[in-house]
mmCIF file of C-alpha atoms (C1' of nucleotides) in Angstrom:
data_model
loop_
_atom_site.group_PDB
_atom_site.id
_atom_site.type_symbol
_atom_site.label_atom_id
_atom_site.label_comp_id
_atom_site.label_asym_id
_atom_site.label_seq_id
_atom_site.Cartn_x
_atom_site.Cartn_y
_atom_site.Cartn_z
ATOM 1 C CA MET A 1 124.929 150.641 17.809
ATOM 2 C CA PRO A 2 122.212 149.888 15.358
ATOM 3 C CA GLU A 3 120.696 146.489 14.809
ATOM 4 C CA LEU A 4 118.166 145.478 12.181
ATOM 5 C CA PRO A 5 115.209 147.610 13.388
ATOM 6 C CA GLU A 6 117.353 150.724 13.658
ATOM 7 C CA VAL A 7 118.991 150.169 10.261
ATOM 8 C CA GLN A 8 115.618 149.449 8.635
ATOM 9 C CA THR A 9 114.135 152.591 10.188
ATOM 10 C CA ILE A 10 116.940 154.650 8.688
ATOM 11 C CA VAL A 11 116.481 152.934 5.327
ATOM 12 C CA ASN A 12 112.722 153.620 5.363
ATOM 13 C CA GLU A 13 113.241 157.273 6.166
ATOM 14 C CA LEU A 14 115.950 157.706 3.563
ATOM 15 C CA ALA A 15 113.732 156.028 0.985
ATOM 16 C CA GLN A 16 111.040 158.637 1.587
ATOM 17 C CA ARG A 17 113.385 161.557 1.499
ATOM 18 C CA ILE A 18 116.333 161.106 -0.833
ATOM 19 C CA ILE A 19 115.208 158.849 -3.668
ATOM 20 C CA ASP A 20 115.503 160.662 -7.017
ATOM 21 C CA LYS A 21 117.695 163.365 -5.524
ATOM 22 C CA ARG A 22 121.109 164.023 -6.947
ATOM 23 C CA ILE A 23 124.459 164.169 -5.169
ATOM 24 C CA GLU A 24 126.140 167.334 -6.358
ATOM 25 C CA HIS A 25 129.300 167.150 -4.377
ATOM 26 C CA CYS A 26 130.921 165.191 -1.573
ATOM 27 C CA ASP A 27 133.241 166.210 1.273
ATOM 28 C CA VAL A 28 135.265 163.608 3.122
ATOM 29 C CA LEU A 29 136.263 164.874 6.546
ATOM 30 C CA ARG A 30 137.721 161.595 7.758
ATOM 31 C CA ALA A 31 139.323 159.488 5.058
ATOM 32 C CA GLY A 32 139.610 156.410 7.286
ATOM 33 C CA ILE A 33 135.859 155.890 6.956
ATOM 34 C CA LEU A 34 136.346 154.975 3.296
ATOM 35 C CA LYS A 35 137.854 151.839 1.912
ATOM 36 C CA GLY A 36 139.723 153.524 -0.950
ATOM 37 C CA PRO A 37 141.089 157.000 -1.695
ATOM 38 C CA SER A 38 138.812 159.971 -0.954
ATOM 39 C CA ARG A 39 139.294 161.549 -4.355
ATOM 40 C CA LEU A 40 138.171 158.430 -6.147
ATOM 41 C CA PHE A 41 135.159 158.102 -3.832
ATOM 42 C CA CYS A 42 134.084 161.701 -4.450
ATOM 43 C CA TYR A 43 134.528 161.272 -8.179
ATOM 44 C CA GLN A 44 132.372 158.140 -8.109
ATOM 45 C CA VAL A 45 129.451 159.749 -6.260
ATOM 46 C CA ALA A 46 129.493 163.196 -7.858
ATOM 47 C CA GLU A 47 126.565 163.947 -10.174
ATOM 48 C CA GLN A 48 124.934 160.607 -9.370
ATOM 49 C CA GLN A 49 121.203 160.288 -8.901
ATOM 50 C CA ILE A 50 119.977 158.262 -5.917
ATOM 51 C CA THR A 51 117.853 155.514 -7.412
ATOM 52 C CA ALA A 52 117.300 152.977 -4.626
ATOM 53 C CA ILE A 53 117.736 152.292 -0.920
ATOM 54 C CA ARG A 54 117.783 148.879 0.663
ATOM 55 C CA ARG A 55 119.055 146.891 3.620
ATOM 56 C CA ILE A 56 120.948 143.614 3.768
ATOM 57 C CA GLY A 57 121.683 142.540 7.335
ATOM 58 C CA LYS A 58 122.977 145.693 8.970
ATOM 59 C CA TYR A 59 124.307 147.103 5.703
ATOM 60 C CA ILE A 60 122.662 150.110 4.076
ATOM 61 C CA LEU A 61 122.793 150.081 0.280
ATOM 62 C CA ILE A 62 122.189 153.297 -1.624
ATOM 63 C CA GLY A 63 121.769 152.865 -5.368
ATOM 64 C CA LEU A 64 123.595 155.461 -7.469
ATOM 65 C CA GLY A 65 122.485 155.761 -11.082
ATOM 66 C CA GLN A 66 121.919 152.432 -12.803
ATOM 67 C CA GLN A 67 124.949 150.434 -11.770
ATOM 68 C CA LYS A 68 126.648 151.622 -8.621
ATOM 69 C CA TRP A 69 125.963 151.038 -4.932
ATOM 70 C CA LEU A 70 127.148 153.045 -1.980
ATOM 71 C CA ILE A 71 127.497 150.454 0.771
ATOM 72 C CA THR A 72 127.551 151.683 4.362
ATOM 73 C CA HIS A 73 127.877 149.889 7.666
ATOM 74 C CA LEU A 74 127.113 152.002 10.744
ATOM 75 C CA ARG A 75 128.874 149.701 13.235
ATOM 76 C CA MET A 76 128.493 151.147 16.755
ATOM 77 C CA THR A 77 127.881 154.864 16.394
ATOM 78 C CA GLY A 78 127.334 155.646 12.710
ATOM 79 C CA LYS A 79 124.339 157.773 11.692
ATOM 80 C CA PHE A 80 122.830 159.285 8.592
ATOM 81 C CA ILE A 81 121.385 162.747 9.149
ATOM 82 C CA LEU A 82 119.502 164.791 6.563
ATOM 83 C CA GLN A 83 119.824 168.544 7.051
ATOM 84 C CA THR A 84 119.583 171.740 5.103
ATOM 85 C CA ALA A 85 122.939 172.630 3.583
ATOM 86 C CA ASP A 86 123.387 175.714 5.766
ATOM 87 C CA VAL A 87 123.631 173.744 9.030
ATOM 88 C CA LYS A 88 127.185 173.960 10.377
ATOM 89 C CA ASN A 89 129.309 170.837 10.430
ATOM 90 C CA HIS A 90 129.308 168.867 13.647
ATOM 91 C CA ILE A 91 132.546 167.625 15.163
ATOM 92 C CA HIS A 92 131.730 163.998 14.378
ATOM 93 C CA ASP A 93 130.567 164.526 10.805
ATOM 94 C CA ARG A 94 132.746 162.279 8.657
ATOM 95 C CA VAL A 95 131.342 162.386 5.114
ATOM 96 C CA ILE A 96 128.966 164.998 3.701
ATOM 97 C CA PHE A 97 126.926 164.558 0.541
ATOM 98 C CA LYS A 98 125.567 167.831 -0.812
ATOM 99 C CA LEU A 99 122.262 167.150 -2.511
ATOM 100 C CA ASN A 100 120.319 169.263 -4.955
ATOM 101 C CA ARG A 101 117.616 171.540 -3.511
ATOM 102 C CA GLY A 102 119.832 172.787 -0.686
ATOM 103 C CA GLU A 103 120.041 169.667 1.449
ATOM 104 C CA LYS A 104 122.926 167.603 2.739
ATOM 105 C CA LEU A 105 123.121 163.982 3.779
ATOM 106 C CA VAL A 106 125.649 163.648 6.577
ATOM 107 C CA PHE A 107 127.401 160.491 7.691
ATOM 108 C CA ASN A 108 128.248 161.142 11.331
ATOM 109 C CA ASP A 109 130.194 158.670 13.451
ATOM 110 C CA VAL A 110 131.750 159.285 16.865
ATOM 111 C CA ARG A 111 133.948 156.215 16.992
ATOM 112 C CA CYS A 112 134.817 155.858 13.317
ATOM 113 C CA PHE A 113 134.145 152.132 13.242
ATOM 114 C CA GLY A 114 131.630 152.670 10.455
ATOM 115 C CA HIS A 115 132.690 152.536 6.849
ATOM 116 C CA MET A 116 131.527 153.156 3.295
ATOM 117 C CA GLU A 117 132.542 152.073 -0.163
ATOM 118 C CA ILE A 118 131.306 152.097 -3.749
ATOM 119 C CA VAL A 119 130.787 148.841 -5.617
ATOM 120 C CA GLU A 120 129.316 147.944 -8.973
ATOM 121 C CA ASP A 121 128.624 144.319 -8.222
ATOM 122 C CA LEU A 122 126.915 143.525 -4.918
ATOM 123 C CA SER A 123 127.723 139.852 -5.164
ATOM 124 C CA ALA A 124 131.414 140.713 -5.208
ATOM 125 C CA HIS A 125 131.189 142.380 -1.796
ATOM 126 C CA LYS A 126 132.511 139.923 0.760
ATOM 127 C CA GLY A 127 130.593 141.242 3.757
ATOM 128 C CA ILE A 128 127.267 141.259 1.965
ATOM 129 C CA GLN A 129 127.842 137.935 0.343
ATOM 130 C CA GLN A 130 128.473 136.357 3.743
ATOM 131 C CA GLN A 131 125.244 137.582 5.331
ATOM 132 C CA GLY A 132 123.065 134.750 6.549
ATOM 133 C CA TRP A 133 119.294 134.412 6.478
ATOM 134 C CA ASP A 134 117.234 137.525 6.842
ATOM 135 C CA PRO A 135 115.009 136.900 9.889
ATOM 136 C CA TRP A 136 111.901 136.677 7.657
ATOM 137 C CA ASP A 137 113.527 134.458 5.035
ATOM 138 C CA LYS A 138 111.242 131.499 4.201
ATOM 139 C CA GLU A 139 114.281 129.249 4.322
ATOM 140 C CA LEU A 140 114.739 130.063 7.995
ATOM 141 C CA THR A 141 112.825 127.100 9.385
ATOM 142 C CA PRO A 142 113.357 125.067 12.568
ATOM 143 C CA LEU A 143 114.624 122.146 10.505
ATOM 144 C CA ASN A 144 117.114 124.173 8.473
ATOM 145 C CA LEU A 145 118.327 125.953 11.573
ATOM 146 C CA LYS A 146 118.750 122.676 13.449
ATOM 147 C CA ARG A 147 120.804 121.286 10.575
ATOM 148 C CA LYS A 148 123.119 124.275 10.534
ATOM 149 C CA LEU A 149 123.659 124.232 14.285
ATOM 150 C CA GLN A 150 124.298 120.531 14.734
ATOM 151 C CA ASN A 151 128.040 120.919 15.047
ATOM 152 C CA ARG A 152 128.147 124.154 16.957
ATOM 153 C CA LYS A 153 128.737 124.012 20.659
ATOM 154 C CA SER A 154 129.023 127.732 21.388
ATOM 155 C CA ALA A 155 126.569 129.439 23.650
ATOM 156 C CA VAL A 156 123.294 130.247 21.898
ATOM 157 C CA LYS A 157 123.791 133.959 22.657
ATOM 158 C CA ASN A 158 127.069 134.062 20.745
ATOM 159 C CA VAL A 159 125.684 132.088 17.831
ATOM 160 C CA LEU A 160 122.718 134.444 17.429
ATOM 161 C CA LEU A 161 125.169 137.319 17.085
ATOM 162 C CA ASP A 162 126.816 135.547 14.135
ATOM 163 C CA GLN A 163 125.714 137.534 11.078
ATOM 164 C CA THR A 164 126.570 134.695 8.716
ATOM 165 C CA LEU A 165 123.838 132.584 10.310
ATOM 166 C CA ILE A 166 120.948 135.052 10.776
ATOM 167 C CA SER A 167 121.665 138.632 9.762
ATOM 168 C CA GLY A 168 120.583 141.720 11.657
ATOM 169 C CA LEU A 169 120.552 140.671 15.307
ATOM 170 C CA GLY A 170 122.738 142.428 17.873
ATOM 171 C CA ASN A 171 123.295 142.461 21.614
ATOM 172 C CA ILE A 172 120.034 144.132 22.627
ATOM 173 C CA TYR A 173 117.600 142.071 20.581
ATOM 174 C CA VAL A 174 119.382 138.784 21.243
ATOM 175 C CA CYS A 175 119.030 139.360 24.991
ATOM 176 C CA GLU A 176 115.358 140.218 24.553
ATOM 177 C CA ILE A 177 114.652 137.209 22.344
ATOM 178 C CA LEU A 178 116.316 134.717 24.703
ATOM 179 C CA TYR A 179 114.450 136.193 27.650
ATOM 180 C CA LYS A 180 111.134 135.889 25.856
ATOM 181 C CA GLU A 181 111.854 132.266 24.994
ATOM 182 C CA LYS A 182 113.177 131.529 28.516
ATOM 183 C CA ILE A 183 116.410 130.168 27.063
ATOM 184 C CA ASN A 184 119.663 130.440 29.020
ATOM 185 C CA PRO A 185 122.102 132.467 26.881
ATOM 186 C CA LEU A 186 124.951 130.159 27.966
ATOM 187 C CA LEU A 187 123.286 127.013 26.641
ATOM 188 C CA PRO A 188 125.332 125.240 23.945
ATOM 189 C CA VAL A 189 123.291 125.848 20.839
ATOM 190 C CA ASN A 190 123.359 122.251 19.616
ATOM 191 C CA LEU A 191 121.350 121.245 22.692
ATOM 192 C CA LEU A 192 118.298 123.207 21.573
ATOM 193 C CA SER A 193 115.503 121.042 20.187
ATOM 194 C CA LYS A 194 113.852 121.756 16.857
ATOM 195 C CA LYS A 195 110.799 122.869 18.780
ATOM 196 C CA ARG A 196 112.728 125.384 20.853
ATOM 197 C CA LEU A 197 114.467 126.656 17.720
ATOM 198 C CA GLY A 198 111.014 127.176 16.272
ATOM 199 C CA GLY A 199 110.136 129.310 19.275
ATOM 200 C CA LEU A 200 113.354 131.229 18.844
ATOM 201 C CA ILE A 201 112.534 132.016 15.215
ATOM 202 C CA LYS A 202 109.010 133.083 16.118
ATOM 203 C CA SER A 203 110.107 135.377 18.949
ATOM 204 C CA THR A 204 112.879 136.842 16.824
ATOM 205 C CA ARG A 205 110.333 137.900 14.231
ATOM 206 C CA GLU A 206 107.841 139.198 16.793
ATOM 207 C CA ILE A 207 110.365 141.285 18.707
ATOM 208 C CA LEU A 208 111.942 142.720 15.562
ATOM 209 C CA GLU A 209 108.511 143.562 14.148
ATOM 210 C CA LEU A 210 107.497 145.342 17.334
ATOM 211 C CA ALA A 211 110.796 147.218 17.428
ATOM 212 C CA LEU A 212 110.308 148.235 13.794
ATOM 213 C CA VAL A 213 106.865 149.644 14.540
ATOM 214 C CA HIS A 214 108.486 151.763 17.247
ATOM 215 C CA ASN A 215 111.388 152.915 15.057
ATOM 216 C CA GLY A 216 114.078 151.009 16.927
ATOM 217 C CA THR A 217 115.801 151.444 20.279
ATOM 218 C CA SER A 218 117.547 154.662 21.341
ATOM 219 C CA ILE A 219 119.672 154.155 24.429
ATOM 220 C CA SER A 220 122.694 156.335 23.860
ATOM 221 C CA ASP A 221 123.674 156.996 20.269
ATOM 222 C CA TYR A 222 121.099 155.816 17.790
ATOM 223 C CA LYS A 223 119.188 158.632 16.108
ATOM 224 C CA ARG A 224 116.976 158.652 13.091
ATOM 225 C CA VAL A 225 117.535 160.595 9.907
ATOM 226 C CA ASP A 226 115.741 163.615 11.366
ATOM 227 C CA GLU A 227 117.623 163.171 14.670
ATOM 228 C CA LYS A 228 114.538 161.930 16.477
ATOM 229 C CA SER A 229 114.922 158.931 18.786
ATOM 230 C CA GLY A 230 113.401 155.502 18.416
ATOM 231 C CA GLU A 231 110.879 154.441 21.036
ATOM 232 C CA PHE A 232 111.467 150.740 21.590
ATOM 233 C CA GLN A 233 113.667 151.345 24.665
ATOM 234 C CA SER A 234 110.484 151.630 26.725
ATOM 235 C CA PHE A 235 109.539 148.090 25.694
ATOM 236 C CA LEU A 236 112.825 146.428 26.671
ATOM 237 C CA GLN A 237 112.352 143.634 29.203
ATOM 238 C CA VAL A 238 115.932 142.671 30.170
ATOM 239 C CA TYR A 239 118.558 144.613 28.267
ATOM 240 C CA GLY A 240 120.146 147.123 30.642
ATOM 241 C CA LYS A 241 117.836 146.036 33.476
ATOM 242 C CA SER A 242 120.339 144.420 35.842
ATOM 243 C CA GLY A 243 119.237 144.874 39.444
ATOM 244 C CA GLU A 244 115.610 145.423 38.450
ATOM 245 C CA ALA A 245 112.875 142.899 39.126
ATOM 246 C CA CYS A 246 112.010 140.359 36.424
ATOM 247 C CA LYS A 247 108.474 141.129 35.276
ATOM 248 C CA ILE A 248 107.630 137.442 35.215
ATOM 249 C CA CYS A 249 109.007 136.075 38.500
ATOM 250 C CA GLY A 250 110.245 139.081 40.485
ATOM 251 C CA ASN A 251 113.798 137.750 40.705
ATOM 252 C CA LEU A 252 116.474 140.377 40.049
ATOM 253 C CA ILE A 253 117.830 140.591 36.500
ATOM 254 C CA SER A 254 121.524 139.671 36.233
ATOM 255 C CA ARG A 255 124.331 140.816 34.017
ATOM 256 C CA ILE A 256 127.055 138.427 32.865
ATOM 257 C CA LYS A 257 129.815 138.595 30.243
ATOM 258 C CA GLN A 258 129.936 136.466 27.133
ATOM 259 C CA ASN A 259 132.754 137.027 24.644
ATOM 260 C CA GLN A 260 133.523 140.352 26.335
ATOM 261 C CA ARG A 261 129.972 141.604 25.927
ATOM 262 C CA SER A 262 127.202 142.085 28.443
ATOM 263 C CA THR A 263 124.349 139.612 28.563
ATOM 264 C CA PHE A 264 121.256 140.402 30.599
ATOM 265 C CA LEU A 265 119.065 137.591 31.860
ATOM 266 C CA CYS A 266 116.804 136.312 34.593
ATOM 267 C CA LEU A 267 118.621 133.372 36.207
ATOM 268 C CA LYS A 268 115.334 131.931 37.428
ATOM 269 C CA CYS A 269 113.278 132.142 34.213
ATOM 270 C CA GLN A 270 116.197 131.283 31.909
ATOM 271 C CA LYS A 271 117.585 128.218 33.631
ATOM 272 C CA ASN A 272 118.132 126.137 30.506
ATOM 273 C "C1'" DA B 1 135.859 124.589 10.812
ATOM 274 C "C1'" DG B 2 134.884 126.658 14.987
ATOM 275 C "C1'" DC B 3 136.068 129.325 18.880
ATOM 276 C "C1'" DG B 4 137.484 133.166 21.945
ATOM 277 C "C1'" DG B 5 140.409 137.189 22.624
ATOM 278 C "C1'" DA B 6 142.417 141.475 20.975
ATOM 279 C "C1'" DA B 7 142.016 145.330 18.188
ATOM 280 C "C1'" DC B 8 139.816 149.173 15.830
ATOM 281 C "C1'" DC B 9 138.353 154.693 18.069
ATOM 282 C "C1'" DT B 10 136.041 157.996 20.941
ATOM 283 C "C1'" DG B 11 133.233 159.382 24.635
ATOM 284 C "C1'" DT B 12 130.909 158.873 29.155
ATOM 285 C "C1'" DC B 13 130.275 157.482 33.716
ATOM 286 C "C1'" DG B 14 131.348 155.911 38.362
ATOM 287 C "C1'" DG B 15 134.711 155.194 42.014
ATOM 288 C "C1'" DC B 16 138.493 156.708 44.694
ATOM 289 C "C1'" DT C 1 138.617 168.297 40.619
ATOM 290 C "C1'" DG C 2 141.327 164.699 38.430
ATOM 291 C "C1'" DC C 3 142.738 160.350 37.112
ATOM 292 C "C1'" DC C 4 141.736 155.552 35.848
ATOM 293 C "C1'" DG C 5 139.265 151.759 34.580
ATOM 294 C "C1'" DA C 6 135.065 149.876 32.759
ATOM 295 C "C1'" DC C 7 131.827 150.134 29.404
ATOM 296 C "C1'" DA C 8 129.241 151.153 24.832
ATOM 297 C "C1'" DG C 9 123.860 148.893 20.071
ATOM 298 C "C1'" DG C 10 129.780 145.748 15.827
ATOM 299 C "C1'" DT C 11 132.981 143.399 13.040
ATOM 300 C "C1'" DT C 12 137.529 141.568 11.591
ATOM 301 C "C1'" DC C 13 141.806 139.383 12.266
ATOM 302 C "C1'" DC C 14 144.656 136.083 14.456
ATOM 303 C "C1'" DG C 15 146.168 132.059 16.818
ATOM 304 C "C1'" DC C 16 144.748 127.747 18.920
#
DNA sequence: AGCGGAACCTGTCGGC
DNA sequence: TGCCGACAGGTTCCGC
């Protein structure tokens, strides 16, 4: 479900609302969400103060005390919801953190693809260590990108979904970015010139920034910490628009499959 | 090394 | 109404 703008929105809201609070107790309703044993997890988070919140790629990192991190990945349908402690559990609540002052932080996940774990050393976490450039990383330049992509012949759409290259992009924003740059999602990525890669970087940043301002995209599952929706869905140009007219040329938007996932594009505007 | 397909799990929607 | 397949914002593993 959530891509960078949605994850960052959640991180921003959590930062405002749970920093300096203390986890009193933890209930694990679905052990499969955790990497290790539930009892160990609960022991590790109990009585810990929340000291920091940050994002790396699509990972949410919650600092506990001075030397532990709770690492969460929401995958498709994971959510963090902050509620008063008297709210009844929902069927898809998977892990509940009881906070001081009568609140609870709920990890809710319909499909149970999401996961959490506690680590002491972030650099020892394989997933985080493998994350590629953040979209605003100064090292993400047309030249550096060109160098990295020289030997890759996969379709540009699939390469942009690779978190070890650029971290944070997902199916929605990749479709939007390629549409804005008029790049065919099927184009082998090594055929893109340095100049076009520059455009890709620029549009990536612009679209993500706009989505961030609007608190992300809510189509089906994504909800914010207070269960409000994002608003960027009303700005989408191609994602989910198959059969509708392209706003640039009037041609109908198409849907194709790439690596078993839907790609939306205008065949006329995105010819190469 | 790079690539694509299957798998993970649950719910919803559209067609017959 | 009921069943069945397709589809969903993601990642990892496996074999080629």
